[in-house]
Amino acid sequence: FPMDKVNGYLSLLWARHWIACQKLPQAVAVGNDLLTVNPRSSYADQLLWLVAESEEKLGNTEPARAACQSLLTDYPGSPLVPQARRRLEALKQPAR
């Protein structure tokens, strides 16, 4: 259903599904698609967080950092902001 897709809830469910199936590139793609189509979605911050987590698990630290930074900048009222701040600090730390 197109409006469900644009609204973002269906995208959130799909992203969670792909993560559960260990298909992280698909989760990133679903999240990025919604963020491109409707960055004002009620679910955009949650999808951005899932994108950041998935990118980090894939070993893509720069895109993970960018997603966390975007969450902080574009969605400052999100309840995920404290988590994003902590994750961004952790991603800035050099790997041991």
mmCIF file of N, CA and C in Angstrom:
data_model
loop_
_atom_site.group_PDB
_atom_site.id
_atom_site.type_symbol
_atom_site.label_atom_id
_atom_site.label_comp_id
_atom_site.label_asym_id
_atom_site.label_seq_id
_atom_site.Cartn_x
_atom_site.Cartn_y
_atom_site.Cartn_z
ATOM 1 N N PHE A 1 0.843 -1.175 0.000
ATOM 2 C CA PHE A 1 0.000 0.000 0.000
ATOM 3 C C PHE A 1 0.886 1.236 0.000
ATOM 4 N N PRO A 2 0.792 2.060 -1.010
ATOM 5 C CA PRO A 2 1.700 3.203 -1.131
ATOM 6 C C PRO A 2 1.703 4.149 0.070
ATOM 7 N N MET A 3 0.538 4.479 0.633
ATOM 8 C CA MET A 3 0.526 5.417 1.750
ATOM 9 C C MET A 3 1.178 4.805 2.994
ATOM 10 N N ASP A 4 1.035 3.513 3.195
ATOM 11 C CA ASP A 4 1.705 2.859 4.320
ATOM 12 C C ASP A 4 3.216 2.933 4.154
ATOM 13 N N LYS A 5 3.651 2.808 2.916
ATOM 14 C CA LYS A 5 5.078 2.904 2.641
ATOM 15 C C LYS A 5 5.588 4.313 2.900
ATOM 16 N N VAL A 6 4.860 5.306 2.444
ATOM 17 C CA VAL A 6 5.279 6.698 2.617
ATOM 18 C C VAL A 6 5.193 7.094 4.083
ATOM 19 N N ASN A 7 4.184 6.597 4.797
ATOM 20 C CA ASN A 7 4.033 6.890 6.212
ATOM 21 C C ASN A 7 5.250 6.414 6.998
ATOM 22 N N GLY A 8 5.781 5.285 6.659
ATOM 23 C CA GLY A 8 7.008 4.805 7.264
ATOM 24 C C GLY A 8 6.876 3.594 8.149
ATOM 25 N N TYR A 9 5.677 3.289 8.629
ATOM 26 C CA TYR A 9 5.545 2.157 9.534
ATOM 27 C C TYR A 9 5.880 0.846 8.831
ATOM 28 N N LEU A 10 5.418 0.693 7.613
ATOM 29 C CA LEU A 10 5.730 -0.520 6.863
ATOM 30 C C LEU A 10 7.242 -0.643 6.641
ATOM 31 N N SER A 11 7.888 0.463 6.355
ATOM 32 C CA SER A 11 9.350 0.448 6.182
ATOM 33 C C SER A 11 10.048 0.042 7.471
ATOM 34 N N LEU A 12 9.549 0.536 8.597
ATOM 35 C CA LEU A 12 10.120 0.163 9.889
ATOM 36 C C LEU A 12 9.982 -1.346 10.119
ATOM 37 N N LEU A 13 8.812 -1.879 9.812
ATOM 38 C CA LEU A 13 8.602 -3.325 9.973
ATOM 39 C C LEU A 13 9.523 -4.122 9.050
ATOM 40 N N TRP A 14 9.665 -3.673 7.818
ATOM 41 C CA TRP A 14 10.542 -4.372 6.873
ATOM 42 C C TRP A 14 11.990 -4.318 7.342
ATOM 43 N N ALA A 15 12.420 -3.160 7.807
ATOM 44 C CA ALA A 15 13.805 -3.040 8.282
ATOM 45 C C ALA A 15 14.048 -3.991 9.457
ATOM 46 N N ARG A 16 13.110 -4.039 10.390
ATOM 47 C CA ARG A 16 13.243 -4.968 11.521
ATOM 48 C C ARG A 16 13.265 -6.422 11.041
ATOM 49 N N HIS A 17 12.435 -6.722 10.056
ATOM 50 C CA HIS A 17 12.410 -8.074 9.484
ATOM 51 C C HIS A 17 13.767 -8.433 8.893
ATOM 52 N N TRP A 18 14.336 -7.531 8.086
ATOM 53 C CA TRP A 18 15.613 -7.818 7.441
ATOM 54 C C TRP A 18 16.719 -7.971 8.467
ATOM 55 N N ILE A 19 16.673 -7.170 9.532
ATOM 56 C CA ILE A 19 17.686 -7.306 10.579
ATOM 57 C C ILE A 19 17.551 -8.663 11.263
ATOM 58 N N ALA A 20 16.333 -9.061 11.556
ATOM 59 C CA ALA A 20 16.103 -10.368 12.187
ATOM 60 C C ALA A 20 16.580 -11.508 11.299
ATOM 61 N N CYS A 21 16.507 -11.315 9.996
ATOM 62 C CA CYS A 21 16.960 -12.336 9.036
ATOM 63 C C CYS A 21 18.449 -12.206 8.711
ATOM 64 N N GLN A 22 19.138 -11.304 9.413
ATOM 65 C CA GLN A 22 20.560 -11.053 9.176
ATOM 66 C C GLN A 22 20.844 -10.568 7.752
ATOM 67 N N LYS A 23 19.904 -9.840 7.184
ATOM 68 C CA LYS A 23 20.054 -9.249 5.849
ATOM 69 C C LYS A 23 20.226 -7.740 6.035
ATOM 70 N N LEU A 24 21.370 -7.359 6.573
ATOM 71 C CA LEU A 24 21.596 -5.966 6.948
ATOM 72 C C LEU A 24 21.621 -4.998 5.764
ATOM 73 N N PRO A 25 22.190 -5.372 4.611
ATOM 74 C CA PRO A 25 22.136 -4.429 3.484
ATOM 75 C C PRO A 25 20.698 -4.095 3.071
ATOM 76 N N GLN A 26 19.804 -5.068 3.153
ATOM 77 C CA GLN A 26 18.403 -4.812 2.812
ATOM 78 C C GLN A 26 17.769 -3.875 3.842
ATOM 79 N N ALA A 27 18.113 -4.038 5.113
ATOM 80 C CA ALA A 27 17.590 -3.149 6.154
ATOM 81 C C ALA A 27 18.055 -1.718 5.917
ATOM 82 N N VAL A 28 19.316 -1.556 5.542
ATOM 83 C CA VAL A 28 19.855 -0.227 5.241
ATOM 84 C C VAL A 28 19.122 0.381 4.052
ATOM 85 N N ALA A 29 18.906 -0.417 3.028
ATOM 86 C CA ALA A 29 18.227 0.081 1.825
ATOM 87 C C ALA A 29 16.802 0.534 2.131
ATOM 88 N N VAL A 30 16.062 -0.268 2.897
ATOM 89 C CA VAL A 30 14.682 0.092 3.251
ATOM 90 C C VAL A 30 14.666 1.391 4.050
ATOM 91 N N GLY A 31 15.563 1.496 5.028
ATOM 92 C CA GLY A 31 15.625 2.706 5.842
ATOM 93 C C GLY A 31 15.983 3.933 5.039
ATOM 94 N N ASN A 32 16.990 3.807 4.192
ATOM 95 C CA ASN A 32 17.408 4.949 3.380
ATOM 96 C C ASN A 32 16.336 5.359 2.373
ATOM 97 N N ASP A 33 15.603 4.384 1.858
ATOM 98 C CA ASP A 33 14.523 4.709 0.919
ATOM 99 C C ASP A 33 13.481 5.597 1.577
ATOM 100 N N LEU A 34 13.046 5.219 2.766
ATOM 101 C CA LEU A 34 12.034 6.040 3.440
ATOM 102 C C LEU A 34 12.599 7.412 3.786
ATOM 103 N N LEU A 35 13.833 7.469 4.255
ATOM 104 C CA LEU A 35 14.425 8.748 4.636
ATOM 105 C C LEU A 35 14.555 9.673 3.434
ATOM 106 N N THR A 36 14.675 9.116 2.257
ATOM 107 C CA THR A 36 14.720 9.919 1.040
ATOM 108 C C THR A 36 13.327 10.385 0.648
ATOM 109 N N VAL A 37 12.361 9.486 0.722
ATOM 110 C CA VAL A 37 10.990 9.787 0.292
ATOM 111 C C VAL A 37 10.255 10.673 1.293
ATOM 112 N N ASN A 38 10.397 10.374 2.582
ATOM 113 C CA ASN A 38 9.640 11.100 3.599
ATOM 114 C C ASN A 38 10.473 11.296 4.862
ATOM 115 N N PRO A 39 11.401 12.254 4.853
ATOM 116 C CA PRO A 39 12.232 12.471 6.032
ATOM 117 C C PRO A 39 11.448 12.989 7.239
ATOM 118 N N ARG A 40 10.204 13.397 7.040
ATOM 119 C CA ARG A 40 9.370 13.877 8.148
ATOM 120 C C ARG A 40 8.466 12.789 8.723
ATOM 121 N N SER A 41 8.688 11.570 8.319
ATOM 122 C CA SER A 41 7.897 10.450 8.829
ATOM 123 C C SER A 41 8.038 10.354 10.345
ATOM 124 N N SER A 42 6.986 9.917 10.990
ATOM 125 C CA SER A 42 7.020 9.694 12.435
ATOM 126 C C SER A 42 8.010 8.599 12.817
ATOM 127 N N TYR A 43 8.403 7.799 11.861
ATOM 128 C CA TYR A 43 9.280 6.666 12.116
ATOM 129 C C TYR A 43 10.699 6.901 11.599
ATOM 130 N N ALA A 44 10.973 8.084 11.087
ATOM 131 C CA ALA A 44 12.271 8.362 10.472
ATOM 132 C C ALA A 44 13.419 8.195 11.465
ATOM 133 N N ASP A 45 13.247 8.676 12.676
ATOM 134 C CA ASP A 45 14.333 8.559 13.648
ATOM 135 C C ASP A 45 14.624 7.100 13.981
ATOM 136 N N GLN A 46 13.582 6.290 14.113
ATOM 137 C CA GLN A 46 13.773 4.868 14.404
ATOM 138 C C GLN A 46 14.472 4.159 13.245
ATOM 139 N N LEU A 47 14.080 4.512 12.027
ATOM 140 C CA LEU A 47 14.725 3.912 10.860
ATOM 141 C C LEU A 47 16.179 4.351 10.753
ATOM 142 N N LEU A 48 16.443 5.600 11.057
ATOM 143 C CA LEU A 48 17.817 6.098 11.019
ATOM 144 C C LEU A 48 18.673 5.357 12.039
ATOM 145 N N TRP A 49 18.115 5.097 13.200
ATOM 146 C CA TRP A 49 18.841 4.336 14.215
ATOM 147 C C TRP A 49 19.126 2.914 13.722
ATOM 148 N N LEU A 50 18.138 2.283 13.094
ATOM 149 C CA LEU A 50 18.353 0.939 12.560
ATOM 150 C C LEU A 50 19.399 0.948 11.446
ATOM 151 N N VAL A 51 19.396 1.993 10.628
ATOM 152 C CA VAL A 51 20.409 2.130 9.577
ATOM 153 C C VAL A 51 21.798 2.237 10.213
ATOM 154 N N ALA A 52 21.916 3.069 11.242
ATOM 155 C CA ALA A 52 23.213 3.246 11.916
ATOM 156 C C ALA A 52 23.709 1.926 12.508
ATOM 157 N N GLU A 53 22.826 1.225 13.199
ATOM 158 C CA GLU A 53 23.202 -0.069 13.788
ATOM 159 C C GLU A 53 23.617 -1.075 12.722
ATOM 160 N N SER A 54 22.846 -1.121 11.642
ATOM 161 C CA SER A 54 23.140 -2.075 10.568
ATOM 162 C C SER A 54 24.459 -1.750 9.895
ATOM 163 N N GLU A 55 24.684 -0.478 9.625
ATOM 164 C CA GLU A 55 25.948 -0.071 8.989
ATOM 165 C C GLU A 55 27.132 -0.423 9.886
ATOM 166 N N GLU A 56 26.973 -0.195 11.176
ATOM 167 C CA GLU A 56 28.059 -0.527 12.101
ATOM 168 C C GLU A 56 28.332 -2.024 12.100
ATOM 169 N N LYS A 57 27.293 -2.831 12.126
ATOM 170 C CA LYS A 57 27.462 -4.286 12.103
ATOM 171 C C LYS A 57 28.104 -4.766 10.809
ATOM 172 N N LEU A 58 27.867 -4.012 9.729
ATOM 173 C CA LEU A 58 28.474 -4.354 8.443
ATOM 174 C C LEU A 58 29.929 -3.883 8.352
ATOM 175 N N GLY A 59 30.369 -3.134 9.369
ATOM 176 C CA GLY A 59 31.737 -2.630 9.370
ATOM 177 C C GLY A 59 31.901 -1.304 8.652
ATOM 178 N N ASN A 60 30.801 -0.658 8.332
ATOM 179 C CA ASN A 60 30.823 0.627 7.628
ATOM 180 C C ASN A 60 30.707 1.755 8.653
ATOM 181 N N THR A 61 31.840 2.115 9.261
ATOM 182 C CA THR A 61 31.782 3.087 10.356
ATOM 183 C C THR A 61 31.420 4.484 9.895
ATOM 184 N N GLU A 62 31.881 4.897 8.734
ATOM 185 C CA GLU A 62 31.550 6.249 8.270
ATOM 186 C C GLU A 62 30.047 6.435 8.042
ATOM 187 N N PRO A 63 29.383 5.531 7.317
ATOM 188 C CA PRO A 63 27.929 5.669 7.183
ATOM 189 C C PRO A 63 27.206 5.555 8.528
ATOM 190 N N ALA A 64 27.722 4.733 9.439
ATOM 191 C CA ALA A 64 27.108 4.616 10.766
ATOM 192 C C ALA A 64 27.228 5.936 11.513
ATOM 193 N N ARG A 65 28.408 6.552 11.449
ATOM 194 C CA ARG A 65 28.602 7.870 12.082
ATOM 195 C C ARG A 65 27.674 8.903 11.468
ATOM 196 N N ALA A 66 27.587 8.888 10.149
ATOM 197 C CA ALA A 66 26.730 9.860 9.450
ATOM 198 C C ALA A 66 25.270 9.698 9.861
ATOM 199 N N ALA A 67 24.816 8.457 10.008
ATOM 200 C CA ALA A 67 23.433 8.218 10.423
ATOM 201 C C ALA A 67 23.195 8.713 11.838
ATOM 202 N N CYS A 68 24.140 8.460 12.743
ATOM 203 C CA CYS A 68 24.001 8.962 14.119
ATOM 204 C C CYS A 68 23.997 10.484 14.140
ATOM 205 N N GLN A 69 24.895 11.084 13.377
ATOM 206 C CA GLN A 69 24.958 12.546 13.332
ATOM 207 C C GLN A 69 23.672 13.117 12.753
ATOM 208 N N SER A 70 23.145 12.476 11.740
ATOM 209 C CA SER A 70 21.884 12.923 11.146
ATOM 210 C C SER A 70 20.745 12.826 12.147
ATOM 211 N N LEU A 71 20.736 11.762 12.937
ATOM 212 C CA LEU A 71 19.701 11.618 13.953
ATOM 213 C C LEU A 71 19.789 12.781 14.955
ATOM 214 N N LEU A 72 21.009 13.129 15.366
ATOM 215 C CA LEU A 72 21.192 14.237 16.308
ATOM 216 C C LEU A 72 20.794 15.573 15.705
ATOM 217 N N THR A 73 21.146 15.789 14.462
ATOM 218 C CA THR A 73 20.905 17.072 13.804
ATOM 219 C C THR A 73 19.467 17.229 13.323
ATOM 220 N N ASP A 74 18.954 16.202 12.667
ATOM 221 C CA ASP A 74 17.649 16.314 12.017
ATOM 222 C C ASP A 74 16.468 15.970 12.922
ATOM 223 N N TYR A 75 16.710 15.206 13.977
ATOM 224 C CA TYR A 75 15.622 14.772 14.864
ATOM 225 C C TYR A 75 16.004 15.011 16.330
ATOM 226 N N PRO A 76 16.281 16.269 16.712
ATOM 227 C CA PRO A 76 16.774 16.550 18.061
ATOM 228 C C PRO A 76 15.790 16.201 19.173
ATOM 229 N N GLY A 77 14.517 16.078 18.868
ATOM 230 C CA GLY A 77 13.525 15.732 19.876
ATOM 231 C C GLY A 77 13.298 14.242 20.039
ATOM 232 N N SER A 78 14.001 13.448 19.285
ATOM 233 C CA SER A 78 13.814 11.998 19.331
ATOM 234 C C SER A 78 14.296 11.420 20.662
ATOM 235 N N PRO A 79 13.577 10.428 21.173
ATOM 236 C CA PRO A 79 14.056 9.760 22.386
ATOM 237 C C PRO A 79 15.328 8.935 22.145
ATOM 238 N N LEU A 80 15.719 8.781 20.884
ATOM 239 C CA LEU A 80 16.924 8.028 20.548
ATOM 240 C C LEU A 80 18.190 8.884 20.567
ATOM 241 N N VAL A 81 18.045 10.187 20.799
ATOM 242 C CA VAL A 81 19.196 11.096 20.789
ATOM 243 C C VAL A 81 20.280 10.683 21.787
ATOM 244 N N PRO A 82 19.952 10.357 23.043
ATOM 245 C CA PRO A 82 21.030 9.951 23.967
ATOM 246 C C PRO A 82 21.793 8.721 23.474
ATOM 247 N N GLN A 83 21.069 7.749 22.923
ATOM 248 C CA GLN A 83 21.724 6.560 22.385
ATOM 249 C C GLN A 83 22.615 6.926 21.210
ATOM 250 N N ALA A 84 22.132 7.804 20.353
ATOM 251 C CA ALA A 84 22.912 8.216 19.187
ATOM 252 C C ALA A 84 24.182 8.949 19.609
ATOM 253 N N ARG A 85 24.084 9.780 20.645
ATOM 254 C CA ARG A 85 25.273 10.480 21.148
ATOM 255 C C ARG A 85 26.314 9.484 21.647
ATOM 256 N N ARG A 86 25.856 8.510 22.440
ATOM 257 C CA ARG A 86 26.784 7.504 22.957
ATOM 258 C C ARG A 86 27.408 6.690 21.820
ATOM 259 N N ARG A 87 26.583 6.309 20.852
ATOM 260 C CA ARG A 87 27.086 5.520 19.728
ATOM 261 C C ARG A 87 28.079 6.338 18.902
ATOM 262 N N LEU A 88 27.795 7.610 18.702
ATOM 263 C CA LEU A 88 28.696 8.474 17.932
ATOM 264 C C LEU A 88 30.040 8.590 18.640
ATOM 265 N N GLU A 89 30.031 8.753 19.950
ATOM 266 C CA GLU A 89 31.284 8.809 20.708
ATOM 267 C C GLU A 89 32.050 7.492 20.588
ATOM 268 N N ALA A 90 31.340 6.389 20.675
ATOM 269 C CA ALA A 90 31.988 5.076 20.552
ATOM 270 C C ALA A 90 32.587 4.889 19.162
ATOM 271 N N LEU A 91 31.903 5.392 18.151
ATOM 272 C CA LEU A 91 32.396 5.253 16.779
ATOM 273 C C LEU A 91 33.605 6.151 16.515
ATOM 274 N N LYS A 92 33.750 7.204 17.286
ATOM 275 C CA LYS A 92 34.900 8.100 17.135
ATOM 276 C C LYS A 92 36.147 7.516 17.768
ATOM 277 N N GLN A 93 35.954 6.584 18.711
ATOM 278 C CA GLN A 93 37.086 5.964 19.385
ATOM 279 C C GLN A 93 37.851 5.089 18.398
ATOM 280 N N PRO A 94 39.181 5.141 18.440
ATOM 281 C CA PRO A 94 39.937 4.255 17.542
ATOM 282 C C PRO A 94 39.744 2.795 17.951
ATOM 283 N N ALA A 95 39.672 1.940 16.952
ATOM 284 C CA ALA A 95 39.487 0.506 17.199
ATOM 285 C C ALA A 95 40.732 -0.057 17.879
ATOM 286 N N ARG A 96 40.511 -0.973 18.813
ATOM 287 C CA ARG A 96 41.656 -1.592 19.519
ATOM 288 C C ARG A 96 41.966 -2.925 18.957
#
